XYZ file of C-alpha atoms in Angstrom:
404
model
C -7.442 -23.407 -3.854
C -7.197 -21.337 -7.042
C -5.314 -18.081 -7.541
C -6.852 -15.227 -9.519
C -4.446 -12.590 -10.809
C -5.926 -9.102 -11.282
C -4.008 -6.562 -13.390
C -5.280 -3.099 -14.392
C -3.476 -1.658 -17.422
C -3.495 1.856 -18.851
C -0.842 2.670 -21.468
C 1.267 -0.298 -20.334
C 2.481 -1.844 -23.597
C 6.082 -1.221 -22.539
C 5.757 -2.884 -19.129
C 2.988 -5.494 -19.102
C 4.804 -8.023 -21.331
C 7.538 -8.251 -18.688
C 4.978 -8.894 -15.952
C 3.325 -11.553 -18.096
C 6.747 -13.133 -18.695
C 7.243 -13.335 -14.917
C 3.822 -15.011 -14.643
C 4.699 -17.493 -17.389
C 7.747 -18.606 -15.370
C 5.746 -19.419 -12.220
C 6.439 -22.796 -10.659
C 3.360 -23.538 -8.603
C 0.985 -26.354 -7.762
C -1.896 -23.883 -7.498
C -4.052 -23.346 -10.601
C -4.018 -19.668 -11.540
C -6.102 -17.491 -13.850
C -4.987 -14.122 -15.177
C -7.385 -11.190 -15.675
C -6.300 -7.933 -17.335
C -8.429 -4.789 -17.593
C -7.148 -2.465 -20.333
C -8.799 0.847 -19.622
C -9.131 4.594 -20.069
C -11.983 7.132 -20.177
C -14.026 6.859 -23.370
C -13.813 10.610 -23.929
C -10.050 10.354 -24.422
C -10.734 9.205 -27.980
C -11.844 12.787 -28.639
C -8.895 14.478 -26.948
C -5.865 15.136 -29.113
C -3.457 14.994 -26.170
C -4.819 11.570 -25.109
C -5.321 9.835 -28.447
C -1.882 8.198 -28.422
C -2.668 6.530 -25.071
C -5.882 5.160 -26.600
C -3.968 3.827 -29.581
C -1.346 2.309 -27.308
C -4.109 0.579 -25.364
C -5.408 -0.861 -28.649
C -1.940 -2.193 -29.411
C -1.901 -3.760 -25.968
C -5.293 -5.384 -26.610
C -3.953 -6.831 -29.829
C -0.875 -8.140 -28.007
C -3.021 -9.778 -25.329
C -5.384 -11.336 -27.860
C -2.417 -12.987 -29.538
C -0.621 -13.987 -26.344
C -0.173 -17.763 -26.200
C 1.879 -18.541 -23.077
C -1.283 -18.923 -21.007
C -4.914 -17.898 -21.280
C -5.784 -14.336 -20.296
C -9.267 -13.065 -19.495
C -9.287 -9.638 -21.151
C -11.661 -6.900 -20.027
C -11.872 -4.227 -22.705
C -12.515 -0.836 -21.167
C -10.605 1.018 -23.866
C -12.166 0.474 -27.305
C -14.472 3.223 -28.576
C -17.732 2.983 -26.638
C -16.289 0.639 -23.990
C -14.198 3.107 -21.961
C -15.126 4.640 -18.642
C -18.031 7.084 -18.693
C -18.352 10.359 -16.776
C -16.654 10.259 -13.358
C -16.483 6.462 -13.143
C -12.883 6.012 -14.252
C -9.400 5.281 -12.932
C -7.465 2.452 -11.353
C -10.063 2.000 -8.617
C -12.745 1.257 -11.192
C -10.368 -1.069 -13.025
C -9.673 -3.072 -9.866
C -13.378 -3.142 -8.971
C -14.246 -4.388 -12.460
C -11.543 -7.048 -12.296
C -12.712 -8.272 -8.899
C -16.354 -8.393 -10.011
C -15.386 -10.488 -13.016
C -13.364 -12.825 -10.796
C -16.335 -13.195 -8.427
C -18.255 -14.886 -11.255
C -15.897 -17.887 -11.234
C -14.065 -17.902 -7.898
C -15.000 -19.683 -4.687
C -14.814 -18.067 -1.265
C -11.546 -19.770 -0.303
C -9.796 -18.804 -3.538
C -7.227 -16.002 -3.429
C -6.987 -12.842 -5.512
C -3.455 -11.594 -6.144
C -3.519 -7.901 -6.997
C -0.760 -6.738 -9.336
C 0.095 -3.708 -11.398
C 1.208 -3.970 -14.993
C 4.798 -3.071 -14.100
C 5.362 -5.551 -11.241
C 8.036 -8.239 -11.241
C 8.626 -11.220 -8.919
C 10.519 -14.487 -8.801
C 9.299 -17.827 -10.158
C 7.988 -18.997 -6.787
C 5.824 -15.959 -6.019
C 2.444 -17.569 -6.700
C 3.470 -20.711 -4.797
C 4.567 -18.590 -1.826
C 1.188 -16.834 -1.749
C -0.785 -20.083 -1.876
C 1.319 -21.712 0.834
C 1.137 -18.610 2.999
C -2.669 -18.525 2.981
C -2.950 -22.239 3.758
C -0.150 -22.669 6.292
C -0.711 -19.438 8.228
C -4.511 -19.431 7.917
C -4.668 -15.797 6.809
C -7.307 -13.870 4.878
C -5.268 -10.849 3.725
C -1.593 -10.135 3.137
C 0.317 -6.948 2.473
C 3.182 -8.411 0.461
C 6.758 -7.231 1.160
C 8.061 -5.005 -1.647
C 11.324 -3.553 -2.923
C 11.808 -1.043 -5.735
C 14.736 -1.958 -7.930
C 16.814 0.988 -9.078
C 17.250 2.256 -12.616
C 20.111 3.828 -14.550
C 18.689 7.303 -13.976
C 19.961 9.238 -10.949
C 16.887 11.451 -10.645
C 14.507 8.479 -10.746
C 16.548 6.614 -8.141
C 16.684 9.546 -5.745
C 12.919 9.997 -5.984
C 11.951 6.357 -5.445
C 14.474 5.896 -2.642
C 13.136 8.922 -0.788
C 9.540 7.765 -1.274
C 10.356 4.253 -0.089
C 12.109 5.682 2.989
C 8.877 7.544 3.759
C 6.871 4.303 3.475
C 9.244 2.209 5.568
C 9.649 4.836 8.274
C 5.850 4.947 8.597
C 5.528 1.150 8.743
C 8.258 0.657 11.360
C 6.816 3.366 13.591
C 3.293 1.944 13.292
C 4.630 -1.483 14.244
C 6.595 0.035 17.127
C 3.461 1.473 18.738
C 1.407 -1.662 18.120
C -1.122 -0.130 15.734
C -3.583 -2.570 14.115
C -3.119 -0.506 10.937
C 0.498 -1.559 10.505
C 0.631 -2.316 6.802
C 1.836 -0.755 3.563
C -0.952 -0.374 1.020
C 0.512 -0.920 -2.437
C -1.879 -2.079 -5.158
C 0.721 -4.351 -6.720
C 1.621 -5.949 -3.388
C -1.514 -7.334 -1.794
C -3.560 -10.532 -1.868
C -6.821 -11.550 -0.213
C -9.340 -14.341 -0.058
C -12.386 -13.879 -2.231
C -14.689 -14.254 0.771
C -13.368 -11.201 2.609
C -13.580 -9.048 -0.507
C -17.171 -10.159 -0.983
C -17.987 -9.370 2.648
C -16.895 -5.763 2.289
C -18.779 -5.563 -1.022
C -15.691 -5.085 -3.135
C -13.273 -2.203 -3.382
C -14.313 1.453 -3.240
C -13.505 2.597 -6.803
C -11.451 5.713 -6.139
C -9.270 7.254 -8.842
C -6.247 6.685 -6.582
C -5.583 5.648 -3.003
C -8.042 2.807 -3.523
C -5.467 0.323 -2.206
C -5.187 2.161 1.135
C -8.950 2.318 1.670
C -9.346 -1.307 0.600
C -6.735 -2.523 3.082
C -8.257 -0.389 5.831
C -11.717 -1.875 5.207
C -10.254 -5.363 5.190
C -8.337 -4.696 8.414
C -11.525 -3.719 10.198
C -12.838 -7.175 9.417
C -9.720 -9.340 9.634
C -6.041 -9.048 10.662
C -3.607 -8.282 7.843
C -0.451 -10.350 7.553
C 2.765 -8.593 6.546
C 4.643 -11.828 5.949
C 5.309 -13.596 2.678
C 8.388 -15.609 1.785
C 8.695 -14.015 -1.680
C 8.550 -10.293 -2.379
C 7.428 -8.141 -5.295
C 9.391 -5.563 -7.244
C 7.184 -2.651 -8.374
C 8.694 -0.454 -11.078
C 10.355 2.810 -10.124
C 9.073 5.342 -12.641
C 7.527 8.763 -12.927
C 3.852 8.468 -13.791
C 0.698 10.579 -13.937
C -1.705 7.650 -14.355
C -3.193 8.392 -10.932
C -3.474 11.688 -8.985
C -1.774 10.231 -5.891
C 0.622 7.394 -5.233
C 4.139 6.381 -6.153
C 4.410 7.975 -9.597
C 2.995 11.419 -8.691
C 4.969 11.394 -5.407
C 8.170 10.818 -7.355
C 7.358 13.666 -9.743
C 6.726 16.123 -6.912
C 9.722 14.841 -4.970
C 12.062 15.213 -7.937
C 11.215 18.916 -7.795
C 12.031 19.055 -4.091
C 8.438 18.867 -2.847
C 8.027 16.127 -0.219
C 5.440 18.016 1.844
C 2.830 15.275 1.320
C 5.302 12.496 2.165
C 7.417 13.732 5.096
C 9.585 11.675 7.420
C 7.275 11.645 10.438
C 9.066 12.039 13.767
C 8.764 9.152 16.209
C 7.231 11.448 18.854
C 4.080 11.803 16.732
C 3.580 8.044 16.848
C 4.314 8.068 20.583
C 1.445 10.532 20.991
C -0.868 7.967 19.394
C 0.518 5.194 21.591
C -0.215 7.313 24.655
C -3.880 6.962 23.751
C -3.571 3.253 22.937
C -2.176 2.703 26.431
C -5.233 4.167 28.152
C -7.926 2.325 26.183
C -8.837 0.246 29.294
C -9.421 3.507 31.185
C -11.448 5.003 28.338
C -13.760 2.023 28.677
C -14.939 3.422 32.000
C -14.028 7.122 32.058
C -13.033 10.009 29.820
C -9.379 10.957 29.470
C -7.589 13.615 27.438
C -4.592 13.147 25.155
C -3.313 14.994 22.117
C -4.681 12.300 19.799
C -8.078 12.290 21.527
C -8.302 16.073 21.151
C -7.598 15.657 17.464
C -10.277 12.977 17.115
C -12.815 15.249 18.808
C -11.996 17.940 16.252
C -12.391 15.483 13.385
C -15.692 14.050 14.610
C -16.927 17.429 15.865
C -17.963 16.106 19.262
C -16.719 16.146 22.851
C -18.426 12.825 23.535
C -16.469 10.200 21.633
C -16.656 7.277 23.992
C -20.033 7.053 25.743
C -21.776 5.794 22.563
C -19.125 3.082 22.312
C -19.506 2.155 25.986
C -23.256 1.893 25.482
C -23.013 -0.383 22.447
C -19.935 -2.453 23.304
C -20.191 -4.074 26.709
C -16.776 -5.738 27.048
C -13.289 -4.219 26.947
C -12.437 -6.379 23.943
C -15.471 -5.117 22.017
C -14.789 -1.537 23.079
C -11.145 -1.787 21.978
C -12.158 -2.994 18.544
C -14.685 -0.174 18.241
C -12.035 2.326 19.345
C -9.711 1.231 16.556
C -12.497 1.380 13.989
C -13.064 4.987 15.003
C -9.383 5.916 15.327
C -8.517 4.144 12.079
C -5.609 4.390 9.665
C -7.062 7.420 7.903
C -7.439 9.338 11.183
C -3.880 8.388 12.101
C -2.546 9.736 8.800
C -4.552 12.929 9.198
C -3.165 13.367 12.709
C 0.408 12.790 11.528
C 0.099 15.270 8.666
C -1.426 18.018 10.785
C 0.892 17.652 13.771
C 3.951 17.227 11.565
C 3.441 20.743 10.197
C 3.219 22.086 13.739
C 6.305 20.151 14.843
C 8.377 21.711 12.055
C 11.281 19.240 12.220
C 13.351 18.673 9.107
C 13.270 15.268 7.438
C 16.972 14.809 8.170
C 16.588 15.509 11.892
C 13.486 13.301 12.097
C 15.260 10.404 10.411
C 18.347 10.653 12.618
C 16.263 10.691 15.797
C 13.948 7.961 14.500
C 16.902 5.675 13.893
C 18.002 6.232 17.472
C 14.647 4.835 18.589
C 14.547 2.046 15.995
C 17.988 0.758 16.922
C 17.120 0.387 20.607
C 15.073 -2.742 19.874
C 16.568 -3.777 16.561
C 18.823 -6.756 16.137
C 21.068 -4.642 13.927
C 24.145 -3.275 15.705
C 24.801 -0.411 13.320
C 25.965 2.737 15.046
C 23.693 5.772 14.870
C 26.788 7.847 14.061
C 26.698 6.132 10.653
C 23.345 7.757 9.957
C 24.442 11.134 11.277
C 27.370 10.998 8.893
C 25.019 10.173 6.021
C 22.677 13.062 6.740
C 25.071 15.761 7.868
C 27.807 15.534 5.235
C 26.365 17.357 2.273
C 23.556 16.557 -0.125
C 21.777 13.222 0.168
C 23.162 11.453 -2.874
C 21.654 8.272 -4.254
C 24.424 6.347 -2.508
C 23.461 7.819 0.850
C 19.762 7.277 0.217
C 20.488 3.658 -0.679
C 22.248 3.175 2.672
C 19.222 4.537 4.549
C 16.763 2.498 2.469
C 18.713 -0.707 2.983
C 18.891 -0.167 6.739
C 15.145 0.408 6.936
C 14.501 -2.598 4.710
C 16.631 -4.729 7.011
C 14.635 -3.576 10.032
C 11.361 -4.222 8.233
C 12.517 -7.676 7.183
C 13.191 -8.534 10.823
C 9.690 -7.372 11.733
C 8.094 -9.382 8.927
C 10.236 -12.502 9.537
C 11.615 -12.602 6.010
C 15.053 -12.753 4.453
C 16.365 -9.524 2.971
C 17.269 -11.435 -0.178
C 14.759 -13.020 -2.547
């Protein structure tokens, strides 16, 4: 089995050399091949405010062409005339282009490791991925992640709050048994070539492409959340994509977390209420809050009879249900109902921890969290305590050590 490493890069001269250094240190028995797509829209060469990014990309190309630690397959989508044209641009197109290039050489059982240009990992990361796919017979993995902190207080507060949002979502999705329990981070996922070919590659969105890719893959194959080694994406403000970690941190640093709230556990319980009656929906109509929402989204009062007609067993019907009530619909439901619920992030987190701790192996007292939230502003120190507690819970779920 070969490993193919796919890295999109836009204005990454400062960061990519560190990622390449981490790759050069890999101790693995699996042959690996590194592909880098240096990219930006072609029209940026004619925009004064973007010309420095174009020049920086050229410097990066020069660096890559002279890199001698290992061979790199370079895809030039930055030089004049080679950049993205019209609306076909962004990280989604970069990943799609990388995957298409990999398809030319890779076999179905080979594995693509998706990275970003600012991702770090230990020397056994590639080995852990290869062993994981072979030993656990998986097709897709959402790799455990952890953002290391910086020397800047504002940056740390933003990434900690964003990571708390991600981990709260994951733990609640796991708690209700959702098949869409995964964290979609472009730098923390790997998949077999065959499954990516089956879904006809990634949908090349300008951002959020990792979420839609993982959702498409989940509809075809289970997604593993286990890997013995984790990745460390960079914590930094960035406008490279319209949505995602960097833009979320920018908005959050200004006090705007409306798009990334701490969802209250009761919203997930409302989804589970529907999960619990799937066997009944196979034979008769039922009403729940989530079903009412789905009817609004699909603009129909008859959600289930077409599924009953086309899927004759409960197992087939259940799979069809989850394809209809997918991860996107769940997120839409959470966002809409969260506004109606009007519970502060602090109150939601306190009450969520009360639910999390009921089944957790951790014996930490919930009063600890109340003290964190209720005594003044959430400092970085307090946010770290919350993040670490959530990380510990997530580690237990994923069967990994909290240390790498």
